[in-house]
Amino acid sequence: MNELSTLQPGVALAPDQGEAPAIALGAGDGLDAHTRRTLLQQERAIARKYTSDPRKMWPYTAVTLGCFALWLAFWPLAMLDILPLWLGFVASTVFAAGGYITSHEAMHSNIGRPGTKARFWNEAVGQVATIILIFPFSMARMMHLHHHYYTNDPDKDPDYTDAAPGKYSAWYKTWLNRQPGVDGSIHHYKRILERIGTPAAKAALRDTMILQLFSMAFFFTMAWSGYAMEVALLWWLPRHLGLSYIRFWLSWAPHHPRTGTGRYDNTRVFRTWIGHHLSMGMQYHVVHHLYPEVPNHMTRYAYREMKPLLEARGVDCSPLKD
Amino acid sequence: MTTAIKQLFHWMPFLFGIGFIAPLIAQMLQYWQVAAPVGLSPIQFGLLIGAPWGLYATLRGRWL
């Protein structure tokens, strides 16, 4: 394989080194086919190094199932006044937002590939992780993969409704899109699934209906039995806060301003003010869209290695120093 | 069946106002030991707020 230094236009092939190419290569779309192919090969070689190994993904399973078990235990503990409600509320909010990350790995089969023994755990994680969000795995997976296929397409990207001109309006939009009469968030997903109309889409719609009806029946029964505050603080409010957090950090922040639809411009590299972990590693979302098989916790390392290749493709990596 | 379910979801904000918001308001009043106004019981007050609020959300499509 060629070394990057012989391929990266305008860097190592500078005329002052006496190695200028016969025909100058432009950056980004200006690359010739040979360069593009070689860059892609190098990119893939790096991605392979960081591709998820299901044998090493067990922490995702352990955390998901452990947090779900804890969340279930919160109910009797809170009802018996053993667990302070504020503590249950804080933990449930973390579980609600964090659950999407583990579910997201399951959506891309990173915890267990189809046909392997680990597949059971992949599906278990997916099914359990977003229950607090009242967001069934079948719908989440289908809509997320759709988002990958049609990123930033105003008509086909299920997450396009998160578009907003600035961060404050983006936070507002996370709430607005969940309103009953607004075509955003899960309402938008339902409409897309109806349009797709395949058996899998119908199954996802059915799962959504069942989970929504079950959760509402649970809410109403518990509330009228004297446990409305427990429901509010262990499920209802954590769900809303979790969804807003996810929508902002996982959808708006890495895709803003949602103008690019190409492989290298449908995400953006950005600097986060709340730190790597609280922004869930979304500064490196470009790596995820290029190689979804790289798990979330490895995208940072893959990005650092891929950075010269991404810059050669025209990705603006300047917001991040490393 | 599909129509019935769609209707159920259409009216869900109203049901949510009665099924969840009303008892939540009542239990919040009791928790903070605040009396409901004009001699109403906590749940009567909760329903007085929750049901119209849910109806508003159903008809207008927004909670606020």
Coordinates of C-alpha atoms in Angstrom, one line a residue:
Chain A
M1 CA 0.0 0.0 0.0
N2 CA 1.3 3.5 -0.8
E3 CA 2.3 5.7 2.0
L4 CA 0.0 8.6 2.7
S5 CA 2.9 11.0 2.3
T6 CA 3.0 10.2 -1.4
L7 CA -0.7 10.7 -1.8
Q8 CA -1.8 13.6 0.2
P9 CA -2.0 16.5 -2.2
G10 CA -0.4 19.7 -1.3
V11 CA 1.4 18.3 1.8
A12 CA 4.3 16.0 1.2
L13 CA 4.3 16.6 -2.6
A14 CA 5.1 20.3 -2.2
P15 CA 7.3 21.6 -5.0
D16 CA 9.9 22.7 -2.5
Q17 CA 10.6 19.1 -1.8
G18 CA 11.2 18.5 -5.5
E19 CA 8.5 15.8 -5.7
A20 CA 5.7 17.8 -7.2
P21 CA 3.3 15.6 -9.2
A22 CA 3.2 16.1 -13.0
I23 CA -0.5 17.2 -12.7
A24 CA -1.4 19.1 -9.5
L25 CA -4.1 17.4 -7.5
G26 CA -6.9 19.4 -5.9
A27 CA -8.3 18.8 -2.4
G28 CA -11.6 17.1 -1.7
D29 CA -13.6 16.5 -4.9
G30 CA -10.6 17.5 -7.0
L31 CA -8.8 14.3 -6.3
D32 CA -8.2 11.9 -9.1
A33 CA -9.7 8.4 -9.1
H34 CA -6.4 6.7 -8.2
T35 CA -5.8 9.0 -5.2
R36 CA -9.4 8.6 -4.1
R37 CA -9.1 4.8 -4.3
T38 CA -5.8 4.7 -2.4
L39 CA -7.1 7.0 0.3
L40 CA -10.1 4.8 0.7
Q41 CA -7.9 1.7 1.0
Q42 CA -5.9 3.5 3.7
E43 CA -9.1 4.6 5.4
R44 CA -10.5 1.1 5.4
A45 CA -7.2 -0.3 6.8
I46 CA -7.5 2.1 9.8
A47 CA -11.2 1.3 10.3
R48 CA -10.5 -2.4 10.3
K49 CA -8.1 -1.9 13.3
Y50 CA -10.9 -0.3 15.3
T51 CA -13.9 -2.4 14.1
S52 CA -15.9 -3.8 17.0
D53 CA -14.9 -7.2 18.2
P54 CA -18.1 -8.7 19.8
R55 CA -15.9 -10.5 22.3
K56 CA -14.8 -7.2 23.7
M57 CA -18.2 -5.5 23.6
W58 CA -19.5 -7.2 26.7
P59 CA -19.3 -4.0 28.8
Y60 CA -22.1 -2.6 26.6
T61 CA -24.3 -5.6 27.4
A62 CA -23.4 -5.6 31.1
V63 CA -24.0 -1.9 31.5
T64 CA -27.3 -2.0 29.6
L65 CA -28.8 -5.0 31.4
G66 CA -27.4 -3.8 34.8
C67 CA -28.9 -0.3 34.4
F68 CA -32.2 -1.7 33.3
A69 CA -32.3 -4.0 36.3
L70 CA -31.5 -1.1 38.5
W71 CA -34.2 1.0 36.9
L72 CA -36.8 -1.8 37.5
A73 CA -35.6 -2.0 41.1
F74 CA -36.1 1.8 41.5
W75 CA -39.9 1.3 41.4
P76 CA -40.5 -0.8 44.5
L77 CA -37.6 1.0 46.3
A78 CA -39.1 4.4 45.6
M79 CA -42.7 3.3 46.4
L80 CA -41.4 2.0 49.7
D81 CA -39.5 5.2 50.4
I82 CA -36.2 3.4 50.5
L83 CA -34.8 5.2 47.5
P84 CA -34.9 9.0 47.5
L85 CA -36.9 10.0 44.5
W86 CA -34.3 12.7 43.5
L87 CA -31.6 10.0 43.3
G88 CA -33.8 7.8 41.2
F89 CA -34.6 10.7 39.0
V90 CA -31.0 11.6 38.3
A91 CA -30.0 7.9 37.7
S92 CA -33.0 7.3 35.4
T93 CA -32.2 10.4 33.3
V94 CA -28.7 9.1 32.9
F95 CA -30.0 5.7 31.9
A96 CA -32.5 7.2 29.5
A97 CA -29.9 9.2 27.6
G98 CA -27.0 6.7 27.9
G99 CA -29.3 3.8 26.8
Y100 CA -29.4 5.2 23.4
I101 CA -25.7 4.8 23.0
T102 CA -25.7 1.1 23.8
S103 CA -28.8 0.6 21.7
H104 CA -27.0 2.4 18.9
E105 CA -24.2 -0.2 18.9
A106 CA -26.9 -2.9 18.7
M107 CA -28.5 -1.1 15.8
H108 CA -25.2 -1.6 13.9
S109 CA -24.8 -5.2 15.1
N110 CA -21.6 -4.2 16.8
I111 CA -22.4 -6.3 19.9
G112 CA -23.2 -9.4 17.9
R113 CA -23.3 -10.0 14.2
P114 CA -26.2 -11.9 12.6
G115 CA -25.7 -15.7 12.8
T116 CA -23.2 -15.6 15.7
K117 CA -23.7 -16.6 19.3
A118 CA -23.3 -13.0 20.4
R119 CA -26.4 -12.0 18.3
F120 CA -28.7 -12.8 21.2
W121 CA -27.0 -10.3 23.4
N122 CA -27.0 -7.7 20.6
E123 CA -30.7 -8.0 20.3
A124 CA -31.2 -8.1 24.1
V125 CA -29.3 -4.9 24.5
G126 CA -31.3 -3.2 21.7
Q127 CA -34.7 -4.3 23.0
V128 CA -34.0 -3.2 26.6
A129 CA -31.8 -0.1 26.2
T130 CA -34.5 2.4 24.9
I131 CA -37.5 1.2 26.9
I132 CA -37.2 4.3 29.2
L133 CA -37.4 6.4 26.0
I134 CA -40.6 4.5 24.9
F135 CA -38.7 3.9 21.7
P136 CA -38.8 0.3 20.5
F137 CA -35.7 -1.2 19.0
S138 CA -37.3 -2.2 15.7
M139 CA -38.3 1.4 15.0
A140 CA -35.0 2.8 16.4
R141 CA -32.9 0.5 14.2
M142 CA -34.9 1.0 11.0
M143 CA -35.0 4.7 11.4
H144 CA -31.3 5.0 12.3
L145 CA -30.2 2.9 9.3
H146 CA -32.5 5.0 7.1
H147 CA -30.7 8.1 8.5
H148 CA -27.4 6.5 7.4
Y149 CA -28.7 5.8 3.9
Y150 CA -30.2 9.3 3.4
T151 CA -28.2 11.6 5.7
N152 CA -29.4 15.2 5.5
D153 CA -31.9 14.5 2.7
P154 CA -34.8 16.8 3.7
D155 CA -37.4 14.2 2.5
K156 CA -35.8 10.9 3.4
D157 CA -33.6 11.5 6.4
P158 CA -35.8 10.6 9.5
D159 CA -33.7 13.0 11.6
Y160 CA -33.9 15.9 9.3
T161 CA -36.6 17.5 11.5
D162 CA -33.9 18.2 14.1
A163 CA -32.4 20.8 11.8
A164 CA -32.2 24.2 13.5
P165 CA -30.2 27.4 12.8
G166 CA -28.5 27.6 16.2
K167 CA -28.0 25.7 19.4
Y168 CA -30.7 27.4 21.3
S169 CA -33.3 26.8 18.6
A170 CA -32.0 23.3 18.4
W171 CA -32.8 22.7 22.1
Y172 CA -36.2 24.2 21.6
K173 CA -36.8 22.0 18.6
T174 CA -36.1 18.9 20.6
W175 CA -39.1 19.8 22.7
L176 CA -41.2 21.1 19.9
N177 CA -40.8 18.0 17.7
R178 CA -42.4 15.9 20.5
Q179 CA -45.6 17.9 20.6
P180 CA -48.7 16.0 19.6
G181 CA -49.4 18.0 16.5
V182 CA -45.9 18.5 15.2
D183 CA -44.4 16.3 12.5
G184 CA -41.1 15.6 14.3
S185 CA -39.4 13.0 16.3
I186 CA -41.4 9.8 16.7
H187 CA -44.4 11.2 14.8
H188 CA -42.2 11.7 11.8
Y189 CA -40.8 8.2 12.2
K190 CA -44.3 6.8 12.2
R191 CA -45.1 8.6 9.0
I192 CA -41.9 7.4 7.3
L193 CA -42.6 3.8 8.4
E194 CA -46.1 4.0 7.0
R195 CA -44.6 5.3 3.7
I196 CA -42.0 2.4 3.6
G197 CA -44.8 -0.1 4.2
T198 CA -42.6 -3.2 4.2
P199 CA -43.4 -6.1 6.7
A200 CA -40.5 -4.9 8.8
A201 CA -41.8 -1.3 8.8
K202 CA -45.3 -2.6 9.8
A203 CA -43.7 -4.6 12.6
A204 CA -41.9 -1.6 13.8
L205 CA -45.1 0.4 13.8
R206 CA -46.9 -2.4 15.7
D207 CA -44.1 -2.5 18.3
T208 CA -44.3 1.3 18.7
M209 CA -48.0 1.2 19.3
I210 CA -47.7 -1.7 21.8
L211 CA -44.9 0.0 23.8
Q212 CA -46.7 3.4 23.8
L213 CA -50.0 1.9 24.9
F214 CA -48.3 -0.2 27.6
S215 CA -46.4 2.8 28.9
M216 CA -49.5 5.0 29.0
A217 CA -51.5 2.3 30.7
F218 CA -48.7 1.9 33.3
F219 CA -48.6 5.7 33.8
F220 CA -52.3 6.0 34.3
T221 CA -52.6 3.0 36.6
M222 CA -49.7 4.1 38.7
A223 CA -50.8 7.7 38.9
W224 CA -54.4 6.9 40.0
S225 CA -52.9 4.4 42.5
G226 CA -51.1 7.2 44.3
Y227 CA -47.7 7.0 42.6
A228 CA -47.8 9.8 40.1
M229 CA -44.7 11.5 41.4
E230 CA -42.8 8.2 41.1
V231 CA -43.8 7.9 37.5
A232 CA -43.0 11.5 36.8
L233 CA -39.5 11.3 38.3
L234 CA -38.5 7.8 37.3
W235 CA -39.9 7.7 33.8
W236 CA -41.8 10.7 32.3
L237 CA -39.3 13.4 33.0
P238 CA -36.1 11.3 32.5
R239 CA -37.6 10.3 29.1
H240 CA -38.1 13.9 28.0
L241 CA -34.7 15.1 29.3
G242 CA -33.0 12.0 27.8
L243 CA -34.7 12.5 24.4
S244 CA -33.8 16.2 24.3
Y245 CA -30.2 15.5 25.2
I246 CA -29.9 12.8 22.6
R247 CA -31.6 14.8 19.9
F248 CA -29.2 17.7 20.5
W249 CA -26.0 15.9 20.9
L250 CA -26.5 12.9 18.6
S251 CA -28.5 14.5 15.9
W252 CA -28.2 18.3 15.7
A253 CA -24.6 18.8 16.9
P254 CA -22.8 16.4 14.5
H255 CA -25.0 17.2 11.5
H256 CA -25.5 20.9 11.7
P257 CA -26.1 22.7 9.3
R258 CA -27.4 19.6 7.5
T259 CA -26.4 20.9 4.0
G260 CA -24.0 18.1 2.9
T261 CA -25.3 14.8 1.6
G262 CA -21.9 13.4 0.5
R263 CA -19.8 10.8 2.3
Y264 CA -17.4 13.4 3.7
D265 CA -19.6 16.4 4.2
N266 CA -22.8 14.9 5.8
T267 CA -21.3 15.3 9.3
R268 CA -19.1 17.9 10.9
V269 CA -16.1 17.8 13.2
F270 CA -16.8 20.1 16.1
R271 CA -15.4 21.2 19.4
T272 CA -17.6 20.5 22.4
W273 CA -17.7 22.5 25.6
I274 CA -19.0 19.8 27.8
G275 CA -16.3 17.3 27.3
H276 CA -15.9 14.1 25.3
H277 CA -18.0 11.8 27.5
L278 CA -20.9 14.2 28.1
S279 CA -21.2 14.9 24.4
M280 CA -21.0 11.1 23.8
G281 CA -18.0 11.3 21.5
M282 CA -20.1 13.0 18.8
Q283 CA -17.2 15.3 17.8
Y284 CA -15.9 12.3 15.8
H285 CA -19.2 11.4 14.2
V286 CA -17.6 11.5 10.8
V287 CA -15.9 8.2 11.6
H288 CA -19.2 6.7 12.6
H289 CA -20.9 7.6 9.4
L290 CA -18.0 6.3 7.3
Y291 CA -17.5 3.1 9.4
P292 CA -20.5 2.3 11.6
E293 CA -18.8 -0.9 12.6
V294 CA -16.3 1.1 14.7
P295 CA -17.9 1.3 18.1
N296 CA -18.5 4.6 19.8
H297 CA -15.7 4.4 22.3
M298 CA -13.2 3.8 19.5
T299 CA -14.2 6.6 17.1
R300 CA -11.8 9.0 18.8
Y301 CA -8.8 6.8 18.2
A302 CA -9.9 6.0 14.6
Y303 CA -10.4 9.7 13.9
R304 CA -6.9 10.7 15.1
E305 CA -5.4 8.1 12.8
M306 CA -7.7 9.0 9.9
K307 CA -7.4 12.7 10.3
P308 CA -4.8 13.3 7.4
L309 CA -7.0 11.2 5.1
L310 CA -10.1 13.0 6.1
E311 CA -8.4 16.4 5.5
A312 CA -7.3 15.2 2.1
R313 CA -10.9 14.5 1.4
G314 CA -11.9 18.0 2.3
V315 CA -13.2 17.4 5.8
D316 CA -12.7 20.5 8.0
C317 CA -10.9 19.0 11.0
S318 CA -9.7 22.4 12.3
P319 CA -12.2 22.6 15.2
L320 CA -10.3 19.8 17.0
K321 CA -6.6 20.1 17.7
D322 CA -5.9 16.4 18.2
Chain B
M1 CA -59.3 -1.5 14.3
T2 CA -56.7 0.8 12.8
T3 CA -59.1 3.7 12.8
A4 CA -59.9 3.0 16.5
I5 CA -56.2 3.0 17.4
K6 CA -55.6 6.2 15.5
Q7 CA -58.5 7.8 17.3
L8 CA -57.1 6.6 20.6
F9 CA -53.7 8.1 19.8
H10 CA -55.3 11.3 18.6
W11 CA -57.1 11.8 21.9
M12 CA -54.1 10.6 23.9
P13 CA -53.1 14.1 25.2
F14 CA -56.6 14.5 26.6
L15 CA -56.4 11.1 28.2
F16 CA -52.9 11.9 29.5
G17 CA -54.3 15.1 31.1
I18 CA -56.9 13.0 33.0
G19 CA -54.9 9.9 33.5
F20 CA -51.6 11.3 34.6
I21 CA -51.5 15.1 34.9
A22 CA -54.6 15.3 37.2
P23 CA -53.4 12.8 39.8
L24 CA -49.8 14.2 39.5
I25 CA -51.1 17.7 40.4
A26 CA -53.2 16.2 43.2
Q27 CA -50.3 14.3 44.7
M28 CA -48.0 17.4 44.4
L29 CA -50.5 19.4 46.4
Q30 CA -50.6 16.8 49.0
Y31 CA -46.8 16.4 49.1
W32 CA -46.2 20.1 49.7
Q33 CA -49.3 20.3 51.9
V34 CA -50.9 23.0 49.8
A35 CA -54.7 23.2 49.9
A36 CA -56.6 23.3 46.6
P37 CA -58.5 26.6 46.0
V38 CA -62.2 27.2 46.5
G39 CA -62.7 24.2 48.7
L40 CA -61.9 21.6 46.0
S41 CA -60.3 18.3 46.8
P42 CA -56.8 17.8 45.4
I43 CA -58.0 15.5 42.7
Q44 CA -60.9 17.7 41.7
F45 CA -58.4 20.6 41.3
G46 CA -56.0 18.2 39.4
L47 CA -58.8 17.3 37.0
L48 CA -59.8 20.9 36.6
I49 CA -56.3 21.6 35.3
G50 CA -55.4 18.3 33.7
A51 CA -58.5 17.7 31.6
P52 CA -58.7 21.1 29.9
W53 CA -54.9 21.2 29.4
G54 CA -55.0 17.8 27.7
L55 CA -58.0 18.9 25.6
Y56 CA -56.0 22.0 24.6
A57 CA -53.0 19.9 23.6
T58 CA -55.2 17.6 21.6
L59 CA -57.0 20.4 19.7
R60 CA -54.0 22.7 19.3
G61 CA -51.3 20.0 18.9
R62 CA -49.0 21.5 21.5
W63 CA -48.9 21.4 25.3
L64 CA -47.9 25.1 25.5

